[in-house]
Short mmCIF file of C-alpha atoms in Angstrom, two decimals:
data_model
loop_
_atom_site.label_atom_id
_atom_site.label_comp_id
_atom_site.label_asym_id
_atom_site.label_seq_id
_atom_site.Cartn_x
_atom_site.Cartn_y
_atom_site.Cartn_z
CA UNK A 748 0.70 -34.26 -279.78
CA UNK A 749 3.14 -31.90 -280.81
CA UNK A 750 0.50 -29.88 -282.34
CA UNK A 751 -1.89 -29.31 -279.73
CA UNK A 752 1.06 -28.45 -277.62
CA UNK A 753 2.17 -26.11 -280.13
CA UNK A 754 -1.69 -25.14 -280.14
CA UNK A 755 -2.21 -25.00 -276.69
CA UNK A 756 1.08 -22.07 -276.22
CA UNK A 757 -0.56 -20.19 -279.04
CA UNK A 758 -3.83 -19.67 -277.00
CA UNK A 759 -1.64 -18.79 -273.87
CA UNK A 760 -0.08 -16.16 -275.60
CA UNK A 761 -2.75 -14.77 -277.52
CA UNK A 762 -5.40 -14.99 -274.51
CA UNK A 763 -2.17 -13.27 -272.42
CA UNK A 764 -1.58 -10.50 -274.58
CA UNK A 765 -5.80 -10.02 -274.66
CA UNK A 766 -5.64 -9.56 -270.89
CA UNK A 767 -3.45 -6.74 -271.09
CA UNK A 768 -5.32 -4.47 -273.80
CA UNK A 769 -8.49 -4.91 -271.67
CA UNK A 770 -6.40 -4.07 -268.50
CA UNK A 771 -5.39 -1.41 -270.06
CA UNK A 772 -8.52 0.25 -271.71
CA UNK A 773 -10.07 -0.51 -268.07
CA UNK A 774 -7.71 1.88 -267.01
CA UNK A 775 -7.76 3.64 -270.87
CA UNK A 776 -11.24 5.27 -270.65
CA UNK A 777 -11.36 6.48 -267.13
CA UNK A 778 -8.15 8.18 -267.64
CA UNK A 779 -9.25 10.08 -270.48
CA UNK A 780 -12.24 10.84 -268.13
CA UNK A 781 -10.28 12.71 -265.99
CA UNK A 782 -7.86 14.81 -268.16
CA UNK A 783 -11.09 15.96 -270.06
CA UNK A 784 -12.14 17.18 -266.22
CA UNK A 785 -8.51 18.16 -264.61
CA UNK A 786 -6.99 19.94 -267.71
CA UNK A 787 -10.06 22.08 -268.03
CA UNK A 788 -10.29 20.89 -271.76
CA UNK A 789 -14.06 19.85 -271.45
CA UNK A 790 -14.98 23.92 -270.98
CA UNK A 791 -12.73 24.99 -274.34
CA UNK A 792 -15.12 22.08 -275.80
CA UNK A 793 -18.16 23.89 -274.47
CA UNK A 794 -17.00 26.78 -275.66
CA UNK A 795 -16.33 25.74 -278.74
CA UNK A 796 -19.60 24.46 -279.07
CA UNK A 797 -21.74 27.22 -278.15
CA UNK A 798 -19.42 29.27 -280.71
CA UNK A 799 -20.04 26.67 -283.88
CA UNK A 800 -23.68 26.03 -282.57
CA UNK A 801 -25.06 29.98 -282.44
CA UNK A 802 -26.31 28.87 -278.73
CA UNK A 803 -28.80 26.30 -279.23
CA UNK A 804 -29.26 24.17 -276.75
CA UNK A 805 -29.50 21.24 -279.06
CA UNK A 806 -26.45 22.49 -280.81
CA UNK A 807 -24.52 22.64 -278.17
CA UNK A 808 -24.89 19.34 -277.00
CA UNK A 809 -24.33 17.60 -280.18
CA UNK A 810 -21.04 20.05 -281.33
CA UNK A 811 -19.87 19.23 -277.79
CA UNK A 812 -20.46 15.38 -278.21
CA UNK A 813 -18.88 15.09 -281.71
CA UNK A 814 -15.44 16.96 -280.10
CA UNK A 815 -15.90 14.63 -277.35
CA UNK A 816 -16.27 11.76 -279.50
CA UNK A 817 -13.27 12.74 -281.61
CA UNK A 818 -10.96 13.34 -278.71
CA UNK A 819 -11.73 9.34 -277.78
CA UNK A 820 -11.35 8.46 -281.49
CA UNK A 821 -7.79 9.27 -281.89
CA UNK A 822 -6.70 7.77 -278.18
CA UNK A 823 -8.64 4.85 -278.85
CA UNK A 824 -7.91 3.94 -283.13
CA UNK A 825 -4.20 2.61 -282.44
CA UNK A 826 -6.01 0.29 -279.45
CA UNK A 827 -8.47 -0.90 -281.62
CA UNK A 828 -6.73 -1.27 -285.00
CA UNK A 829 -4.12 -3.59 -282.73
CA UNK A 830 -6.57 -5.91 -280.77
CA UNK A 831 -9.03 -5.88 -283.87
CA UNK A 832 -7.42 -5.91 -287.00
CA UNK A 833 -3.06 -6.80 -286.12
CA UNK A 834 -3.17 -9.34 -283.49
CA UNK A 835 -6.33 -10.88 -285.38
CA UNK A 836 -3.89 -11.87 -288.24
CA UNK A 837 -1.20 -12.35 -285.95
CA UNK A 838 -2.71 -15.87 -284.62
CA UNK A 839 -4.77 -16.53 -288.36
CA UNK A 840 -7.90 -15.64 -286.60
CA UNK A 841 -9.08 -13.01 -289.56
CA UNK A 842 -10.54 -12.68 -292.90
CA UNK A 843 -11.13 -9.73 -292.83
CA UNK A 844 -8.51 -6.96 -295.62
CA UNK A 845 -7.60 -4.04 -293.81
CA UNK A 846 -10.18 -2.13 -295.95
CA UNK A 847 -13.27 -4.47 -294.91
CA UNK A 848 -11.93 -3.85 -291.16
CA UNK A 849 -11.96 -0.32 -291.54
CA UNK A 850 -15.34 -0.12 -293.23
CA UNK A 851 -17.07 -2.15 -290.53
CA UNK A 852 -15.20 -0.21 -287.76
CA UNK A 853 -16.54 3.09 -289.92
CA UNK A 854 -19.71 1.21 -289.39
CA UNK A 855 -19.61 0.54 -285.93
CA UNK A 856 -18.32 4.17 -284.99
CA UNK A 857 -21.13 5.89 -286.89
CA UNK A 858 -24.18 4.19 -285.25
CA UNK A 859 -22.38 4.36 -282.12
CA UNK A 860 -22.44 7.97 -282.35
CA UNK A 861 -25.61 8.51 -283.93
CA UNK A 862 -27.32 6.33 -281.08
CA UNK A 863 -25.56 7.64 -278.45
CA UNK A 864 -26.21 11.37 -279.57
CA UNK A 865 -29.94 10.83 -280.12
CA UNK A 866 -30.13 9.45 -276.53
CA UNK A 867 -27.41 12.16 -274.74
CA UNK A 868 -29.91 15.12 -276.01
CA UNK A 869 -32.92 13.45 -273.89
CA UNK A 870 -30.50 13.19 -271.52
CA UNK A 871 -29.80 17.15 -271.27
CA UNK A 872 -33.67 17.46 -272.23
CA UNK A 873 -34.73 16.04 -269.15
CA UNK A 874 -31.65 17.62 -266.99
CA UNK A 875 -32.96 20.93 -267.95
CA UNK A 876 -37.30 20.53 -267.66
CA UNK A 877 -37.16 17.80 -264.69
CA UNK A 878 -33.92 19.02 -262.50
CA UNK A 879 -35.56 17.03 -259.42
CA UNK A 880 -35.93 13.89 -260.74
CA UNK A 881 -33.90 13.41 -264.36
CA UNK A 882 -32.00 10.34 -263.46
CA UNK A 883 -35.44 8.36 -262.89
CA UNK A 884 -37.38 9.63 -266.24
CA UNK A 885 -33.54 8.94 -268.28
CA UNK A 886 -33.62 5.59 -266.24
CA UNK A 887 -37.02 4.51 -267.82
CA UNK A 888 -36.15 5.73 -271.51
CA UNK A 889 -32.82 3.83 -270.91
CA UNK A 890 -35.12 0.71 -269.98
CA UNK A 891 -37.63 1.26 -273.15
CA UNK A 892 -34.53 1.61 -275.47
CA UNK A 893 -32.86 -1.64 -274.28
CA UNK A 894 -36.03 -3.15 -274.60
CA UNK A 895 -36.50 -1.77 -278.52
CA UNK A 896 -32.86 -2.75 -279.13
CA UNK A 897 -33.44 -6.37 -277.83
CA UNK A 898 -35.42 -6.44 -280.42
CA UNK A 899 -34.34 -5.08 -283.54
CA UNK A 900 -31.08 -5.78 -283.03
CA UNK A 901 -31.06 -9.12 -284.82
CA UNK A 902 -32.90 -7.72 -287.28
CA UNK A 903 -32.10 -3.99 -288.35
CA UNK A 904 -28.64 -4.05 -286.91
CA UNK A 905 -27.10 -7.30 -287.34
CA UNK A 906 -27.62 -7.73 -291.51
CA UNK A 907 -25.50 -4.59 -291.62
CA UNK A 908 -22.76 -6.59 -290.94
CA UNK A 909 -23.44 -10.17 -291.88
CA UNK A 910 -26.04 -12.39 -293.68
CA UNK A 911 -28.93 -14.67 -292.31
CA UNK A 912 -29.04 -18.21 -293.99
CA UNK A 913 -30.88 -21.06 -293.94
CA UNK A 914 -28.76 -23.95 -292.78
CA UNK A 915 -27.49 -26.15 -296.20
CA UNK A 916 -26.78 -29.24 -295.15
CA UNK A 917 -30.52 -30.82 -295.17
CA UNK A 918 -29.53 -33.14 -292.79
CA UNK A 919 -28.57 -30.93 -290.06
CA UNK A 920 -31.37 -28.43 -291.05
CA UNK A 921 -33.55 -31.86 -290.07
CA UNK A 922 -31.64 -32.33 -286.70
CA UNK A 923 -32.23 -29.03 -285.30
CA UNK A 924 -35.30 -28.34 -286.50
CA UNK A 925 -36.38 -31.36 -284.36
CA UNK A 926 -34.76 -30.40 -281.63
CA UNK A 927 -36.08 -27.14 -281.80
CA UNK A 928 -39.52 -27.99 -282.20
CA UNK A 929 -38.89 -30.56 -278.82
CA UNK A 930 -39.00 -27.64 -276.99
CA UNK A 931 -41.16 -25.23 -278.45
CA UNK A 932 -38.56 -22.91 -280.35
CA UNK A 933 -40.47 -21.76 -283.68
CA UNK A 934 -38.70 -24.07 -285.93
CA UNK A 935 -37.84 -20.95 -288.52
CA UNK A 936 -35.77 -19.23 -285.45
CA UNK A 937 -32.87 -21.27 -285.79
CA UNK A 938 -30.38 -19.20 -288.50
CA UNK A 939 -26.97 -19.42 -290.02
CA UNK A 940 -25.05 -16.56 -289.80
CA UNK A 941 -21.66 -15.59 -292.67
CA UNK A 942 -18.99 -14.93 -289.71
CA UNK A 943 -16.32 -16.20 -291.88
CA UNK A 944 -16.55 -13.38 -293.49
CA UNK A 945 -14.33 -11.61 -290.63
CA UNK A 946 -13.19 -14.19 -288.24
CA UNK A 947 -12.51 -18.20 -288.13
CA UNK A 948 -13.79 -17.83 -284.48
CA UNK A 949 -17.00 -20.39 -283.99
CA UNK A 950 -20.14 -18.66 -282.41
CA UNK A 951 -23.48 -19.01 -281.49
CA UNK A 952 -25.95 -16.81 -280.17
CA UNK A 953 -29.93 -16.72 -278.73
CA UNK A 954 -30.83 -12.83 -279.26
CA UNK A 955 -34.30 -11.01 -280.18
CA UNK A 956 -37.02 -9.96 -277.32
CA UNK A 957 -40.85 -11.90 -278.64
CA UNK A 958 -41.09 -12.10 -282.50
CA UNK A 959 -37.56 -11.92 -283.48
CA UNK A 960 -36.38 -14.38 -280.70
CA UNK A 961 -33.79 -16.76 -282.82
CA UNK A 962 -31.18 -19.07 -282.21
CA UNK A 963 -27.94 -17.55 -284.32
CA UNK A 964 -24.84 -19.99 -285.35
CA UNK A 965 -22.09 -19.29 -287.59
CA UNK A 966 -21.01 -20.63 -290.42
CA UNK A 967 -18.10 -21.07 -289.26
CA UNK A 968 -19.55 -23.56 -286.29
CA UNK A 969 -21.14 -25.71 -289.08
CA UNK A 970 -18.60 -26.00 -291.18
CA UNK A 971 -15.98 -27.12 -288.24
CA UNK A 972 -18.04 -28.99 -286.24
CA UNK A 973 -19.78 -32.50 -286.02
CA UNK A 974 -23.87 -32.80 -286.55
CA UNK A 975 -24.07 -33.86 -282.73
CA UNK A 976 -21.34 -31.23 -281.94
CA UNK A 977 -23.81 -28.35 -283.38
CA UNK A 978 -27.07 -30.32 -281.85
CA UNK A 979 -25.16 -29.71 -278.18
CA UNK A 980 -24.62 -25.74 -278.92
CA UNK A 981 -28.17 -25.61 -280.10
CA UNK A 982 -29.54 -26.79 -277.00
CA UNK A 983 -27.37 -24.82 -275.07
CA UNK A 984 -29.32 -21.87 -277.09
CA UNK A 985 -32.40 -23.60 -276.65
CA UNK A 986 -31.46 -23.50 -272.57
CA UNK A 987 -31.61 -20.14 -272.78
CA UNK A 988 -35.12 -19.94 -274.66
CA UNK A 989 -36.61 -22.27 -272.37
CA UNK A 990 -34.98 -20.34 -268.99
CA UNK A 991 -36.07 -16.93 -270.38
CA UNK A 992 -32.46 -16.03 -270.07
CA UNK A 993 -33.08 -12.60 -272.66
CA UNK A 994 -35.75 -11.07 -269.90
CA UNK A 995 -33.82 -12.27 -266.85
CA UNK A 996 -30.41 -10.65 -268.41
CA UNK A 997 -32.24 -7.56 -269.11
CA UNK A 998 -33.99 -7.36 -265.93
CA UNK A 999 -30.88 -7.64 -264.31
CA UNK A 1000 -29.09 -4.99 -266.25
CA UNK A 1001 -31.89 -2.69 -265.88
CA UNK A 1002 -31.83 -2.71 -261.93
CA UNK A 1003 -27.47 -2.19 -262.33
CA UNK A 1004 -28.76 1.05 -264.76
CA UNK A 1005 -31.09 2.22 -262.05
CA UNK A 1006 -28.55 2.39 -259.72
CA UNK A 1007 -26.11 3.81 -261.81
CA UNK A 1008 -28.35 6.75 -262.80
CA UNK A 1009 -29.14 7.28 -259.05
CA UNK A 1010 -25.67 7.75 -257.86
CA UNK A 1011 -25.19 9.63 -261.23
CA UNK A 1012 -27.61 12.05 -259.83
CA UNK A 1013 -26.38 12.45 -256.79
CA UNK A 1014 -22.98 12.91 -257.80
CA UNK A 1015 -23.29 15.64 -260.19
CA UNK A 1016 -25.58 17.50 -257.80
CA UNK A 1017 -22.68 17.44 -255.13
CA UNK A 1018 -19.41 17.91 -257.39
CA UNK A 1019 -21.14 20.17 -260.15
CA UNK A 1020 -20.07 23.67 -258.31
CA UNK A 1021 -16.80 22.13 -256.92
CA UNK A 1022 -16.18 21.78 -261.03
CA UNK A 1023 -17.10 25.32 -261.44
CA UNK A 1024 -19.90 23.63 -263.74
CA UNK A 1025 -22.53 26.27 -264.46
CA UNK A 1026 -25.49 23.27 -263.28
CA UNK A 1027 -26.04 19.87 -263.28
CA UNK A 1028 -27.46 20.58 -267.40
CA UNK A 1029 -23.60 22.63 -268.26
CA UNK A 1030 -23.09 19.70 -271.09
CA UNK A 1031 -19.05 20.39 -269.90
CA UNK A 1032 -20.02 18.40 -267.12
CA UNK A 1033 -20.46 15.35 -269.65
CA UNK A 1034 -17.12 13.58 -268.61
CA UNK A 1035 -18.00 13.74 -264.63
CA UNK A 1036 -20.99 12.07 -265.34
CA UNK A 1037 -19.52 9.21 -267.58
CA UNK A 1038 -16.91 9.22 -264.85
CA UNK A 1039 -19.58 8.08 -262.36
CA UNK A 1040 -21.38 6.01 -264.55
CA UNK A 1041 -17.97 4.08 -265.35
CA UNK A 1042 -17.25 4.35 -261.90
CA UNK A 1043 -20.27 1.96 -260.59
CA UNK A 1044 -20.18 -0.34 -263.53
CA UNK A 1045 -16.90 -0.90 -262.33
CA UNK A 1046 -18.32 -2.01 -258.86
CA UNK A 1047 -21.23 -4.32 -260.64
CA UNK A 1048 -19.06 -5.88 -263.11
CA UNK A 1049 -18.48 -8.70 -261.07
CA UNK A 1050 -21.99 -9.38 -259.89
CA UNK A 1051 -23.19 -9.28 -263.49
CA UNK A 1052 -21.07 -11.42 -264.59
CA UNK A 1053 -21.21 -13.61 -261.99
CA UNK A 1054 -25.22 -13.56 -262.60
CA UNK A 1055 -24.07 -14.17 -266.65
CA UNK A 1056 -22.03 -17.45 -265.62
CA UNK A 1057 -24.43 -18.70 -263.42
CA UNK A 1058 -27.02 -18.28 -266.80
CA UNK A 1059 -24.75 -19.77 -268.76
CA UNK A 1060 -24.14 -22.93 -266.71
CA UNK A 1061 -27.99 -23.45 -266.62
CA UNK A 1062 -27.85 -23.42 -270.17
CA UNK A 1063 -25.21 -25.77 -270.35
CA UNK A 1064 -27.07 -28.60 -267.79
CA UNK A 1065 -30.07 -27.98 -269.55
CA UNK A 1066 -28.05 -29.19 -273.35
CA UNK A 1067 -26.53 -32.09 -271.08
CA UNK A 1068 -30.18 -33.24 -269.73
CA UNK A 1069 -31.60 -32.53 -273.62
CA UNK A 1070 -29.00 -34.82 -275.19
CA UNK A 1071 -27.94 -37.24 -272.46
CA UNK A 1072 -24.44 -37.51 -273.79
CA UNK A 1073 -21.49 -35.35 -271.62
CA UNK A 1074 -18.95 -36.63 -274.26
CA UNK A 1075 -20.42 -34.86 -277.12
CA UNK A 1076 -20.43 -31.53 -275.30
CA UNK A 1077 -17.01 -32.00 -273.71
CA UNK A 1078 -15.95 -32.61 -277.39
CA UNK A 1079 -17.44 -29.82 -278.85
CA UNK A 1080 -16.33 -27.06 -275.81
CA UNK A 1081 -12.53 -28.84 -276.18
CA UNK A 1082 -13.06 -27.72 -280.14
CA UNK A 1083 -14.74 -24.51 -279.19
CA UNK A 1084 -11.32 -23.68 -277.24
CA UNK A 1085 -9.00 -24.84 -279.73
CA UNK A 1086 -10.89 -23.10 -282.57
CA UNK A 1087 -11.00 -19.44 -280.49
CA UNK A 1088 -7.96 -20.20 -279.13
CA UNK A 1089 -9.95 -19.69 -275.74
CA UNK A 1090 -7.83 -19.90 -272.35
CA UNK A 1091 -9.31 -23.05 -270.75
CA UNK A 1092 -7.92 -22.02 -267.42
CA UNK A 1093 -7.87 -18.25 -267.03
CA UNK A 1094 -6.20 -16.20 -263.81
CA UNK A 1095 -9.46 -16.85 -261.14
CA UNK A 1096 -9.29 -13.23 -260.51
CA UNK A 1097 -9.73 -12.50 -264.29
CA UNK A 1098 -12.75 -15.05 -264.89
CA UNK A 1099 -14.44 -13.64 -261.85
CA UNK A 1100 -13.75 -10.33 -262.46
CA UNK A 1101 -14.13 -9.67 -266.59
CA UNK A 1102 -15.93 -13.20 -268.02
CA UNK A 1103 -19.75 -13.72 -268.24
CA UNK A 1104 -19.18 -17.30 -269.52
CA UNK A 1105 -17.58 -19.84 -267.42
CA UNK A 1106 -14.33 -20.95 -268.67
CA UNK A 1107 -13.88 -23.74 -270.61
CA UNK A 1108 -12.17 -25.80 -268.48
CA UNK A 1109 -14.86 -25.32 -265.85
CA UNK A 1110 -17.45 -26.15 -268.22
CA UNK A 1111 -15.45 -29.70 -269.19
CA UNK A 1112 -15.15 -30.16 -265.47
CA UNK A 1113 -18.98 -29.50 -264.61
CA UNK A 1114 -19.93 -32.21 -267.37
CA UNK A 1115 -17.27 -34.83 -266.27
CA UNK A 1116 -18.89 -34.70 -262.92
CA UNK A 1117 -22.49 -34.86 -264.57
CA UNK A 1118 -24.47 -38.20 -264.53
CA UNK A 1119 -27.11 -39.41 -266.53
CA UNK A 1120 -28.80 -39.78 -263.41
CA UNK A 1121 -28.78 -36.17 -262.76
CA UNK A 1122 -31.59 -35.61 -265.76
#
């Protein structure tokens, strides 16, 4: 008893202090927005850029974006180096040395930027040939690459981080597989994934678009957790492959991303000469438009996360209604918790604003009041 109590104030605190370095980049990133824009910074940038580039337009835009990207770099290393690498270790949640932290980090950064520039010099392609009607062409090549990421993602960009397994204990391997094949999930979709290698956090995951579609858990899920534990967090997985969660999340996000780019468009075209921008396709204008952009995810964040929830729940009845058993799954979310050292009951404002899971205590609650008659 004394444990879990002892337990239970560790998650408080850690959980606590994790609210306050996401307040705080919330307010973090926007800020930096703005000094870029108010201290006039963004045009020494530009002209920095057209100086190192010879005048290029392509040069311009990617000497601009590497500045811009640096200037974000050093605000944003002590923020991430504490909430990913210092409190991790704090509350024995990592494995990871400081030198495998940095190295993934390195990782991370680097096909961030590479991604992010390949896609922001389409962006200024289209500003410049299609002034009229950019924000709708950048729309659909933001739709086509989320669709291509979908799917490579669990397999080009994942095993640069971690290692796909089979699962070793045969007899588990035997218990999913069966459930799997129940409902229709290609039995060799269902994959073990090395997390220990930088966390003791528990995970699973249902990612890929058609052929690469795959139910993901961790090793460090197996390893903790009972046979029937795992067989409820594989049909919660298998809720999702059944509900067509992937394509209904993406659909979703695409229609946020249209609007986004439409008020994107329509911003820039009214604040552009207020900025002294040169036009809409001046690459100093660069923060303004992220500004925007950050601007009305702000606004949506709530809605689609609220739409994310309301996934996950169905996922949730639909492992209940699979198994027939509510206390296996409260079991396995109470260890879930206790293992991420998950809040059960978060601030309301903060679930409703920020999570796209229900919290664990409303996911207890919601099988407590589940039947058997309800399947």
């Amino acid at each position: 008893m004394e444990q879990q109590t002892k337990n239970t104030e560790q998650a408080a605190l850690y959980q606590r202090i994790r609210r306050r370095l996401t307040l705080f980049h919330l307010v973090l990133t926007p800020s930096l927005l703005a000094v870029l824009i108010a201290s006039g910074w963004t045009f020494g940038m530009r002209q920095n850029a057209i100086a190192f580039s010879g005048g290029s337009d392509w040069g311009i835009v990617a000497v601009y974006f590497f500045l811009f990207s640096l200037f974000f770099l050093i605000f944003d290393l002590p923020l991430s180096f504490y909430s990913g690498f210092t409190l991790e270790h704090q509350f024995g949640l990592s494995n990871q040395t400081f030198g495998q932290w940095l190295l993934d980090l390195g990782k991370k950064t680097f096909l961030s930027f590479v991604l992010s520039l390949l896609l922001l010099e389409f962006l200024y392609l289209l500003i410049r040939h299609c002034p009229a009607d950019w924000w709708l062409w950048a729309w659909a090549a933001y739709a086509f690459v989320s669709y291509v990421l979908g799917k490579v993602f669990p397999v080009v960009i994942v095993p640069l981080f971690y290692k796909y397994g089979r699962l070793e204990d045969k007899e588990l391997e035997a218990k999913v597989l069966k459930l799997a094949a129940r409902f229709e999930m290609p039995v060799g979709n269902v994959y073990s994934l090395n997390l220990s290698k930088t966390t003791k956090k528990a995970n699973a995951a249902f990612m890929g678009i058609g052929k690469t579609k795959r139910v993901v858990l961790s090793d460090t899920l197996i390893s903790h957790f009972t046979h029937a534990e795992v067989e409820v967090v594989v049909a919660h997985e298998l809720g999702h492959y059944r509900h067509h969660d992937v394509w209904r999340l993406l659909g979703f996000g695409l229609a946020a991303s249209l609007l986004a780019f439409a008020v994107g468009f329509w911003g820039m075209n009214r604040l552009t000469a207020s900025l002294s921008l040169g036009s809409v396709a001046d690459v100093a204008g660069l923060p303004l438009l992220f500004l925007i952009f950050y601007a009305v995810n702000l606004v949506l964040m709530p809605l689609m996360n609220g739409y994310s929830r309301r996934r996950e729940r169905a996922a949730d009845l639909f492992a209940l209604q699979a198994l027939g058993t509510r206390e296996v799954f409260i079991a396995s979310m109470e260890k879930l918790a206790g293992q991420n050292l998950a809040d059960p009951e978060p601030p309301a404002w903060y679930e409703w604003f920020f999570y796209d899971h229900p919290s664990i205590g409303k996911r207890v609650s919601m099988a407590r009041k589940w039947m058997e008659t309800d399947r």
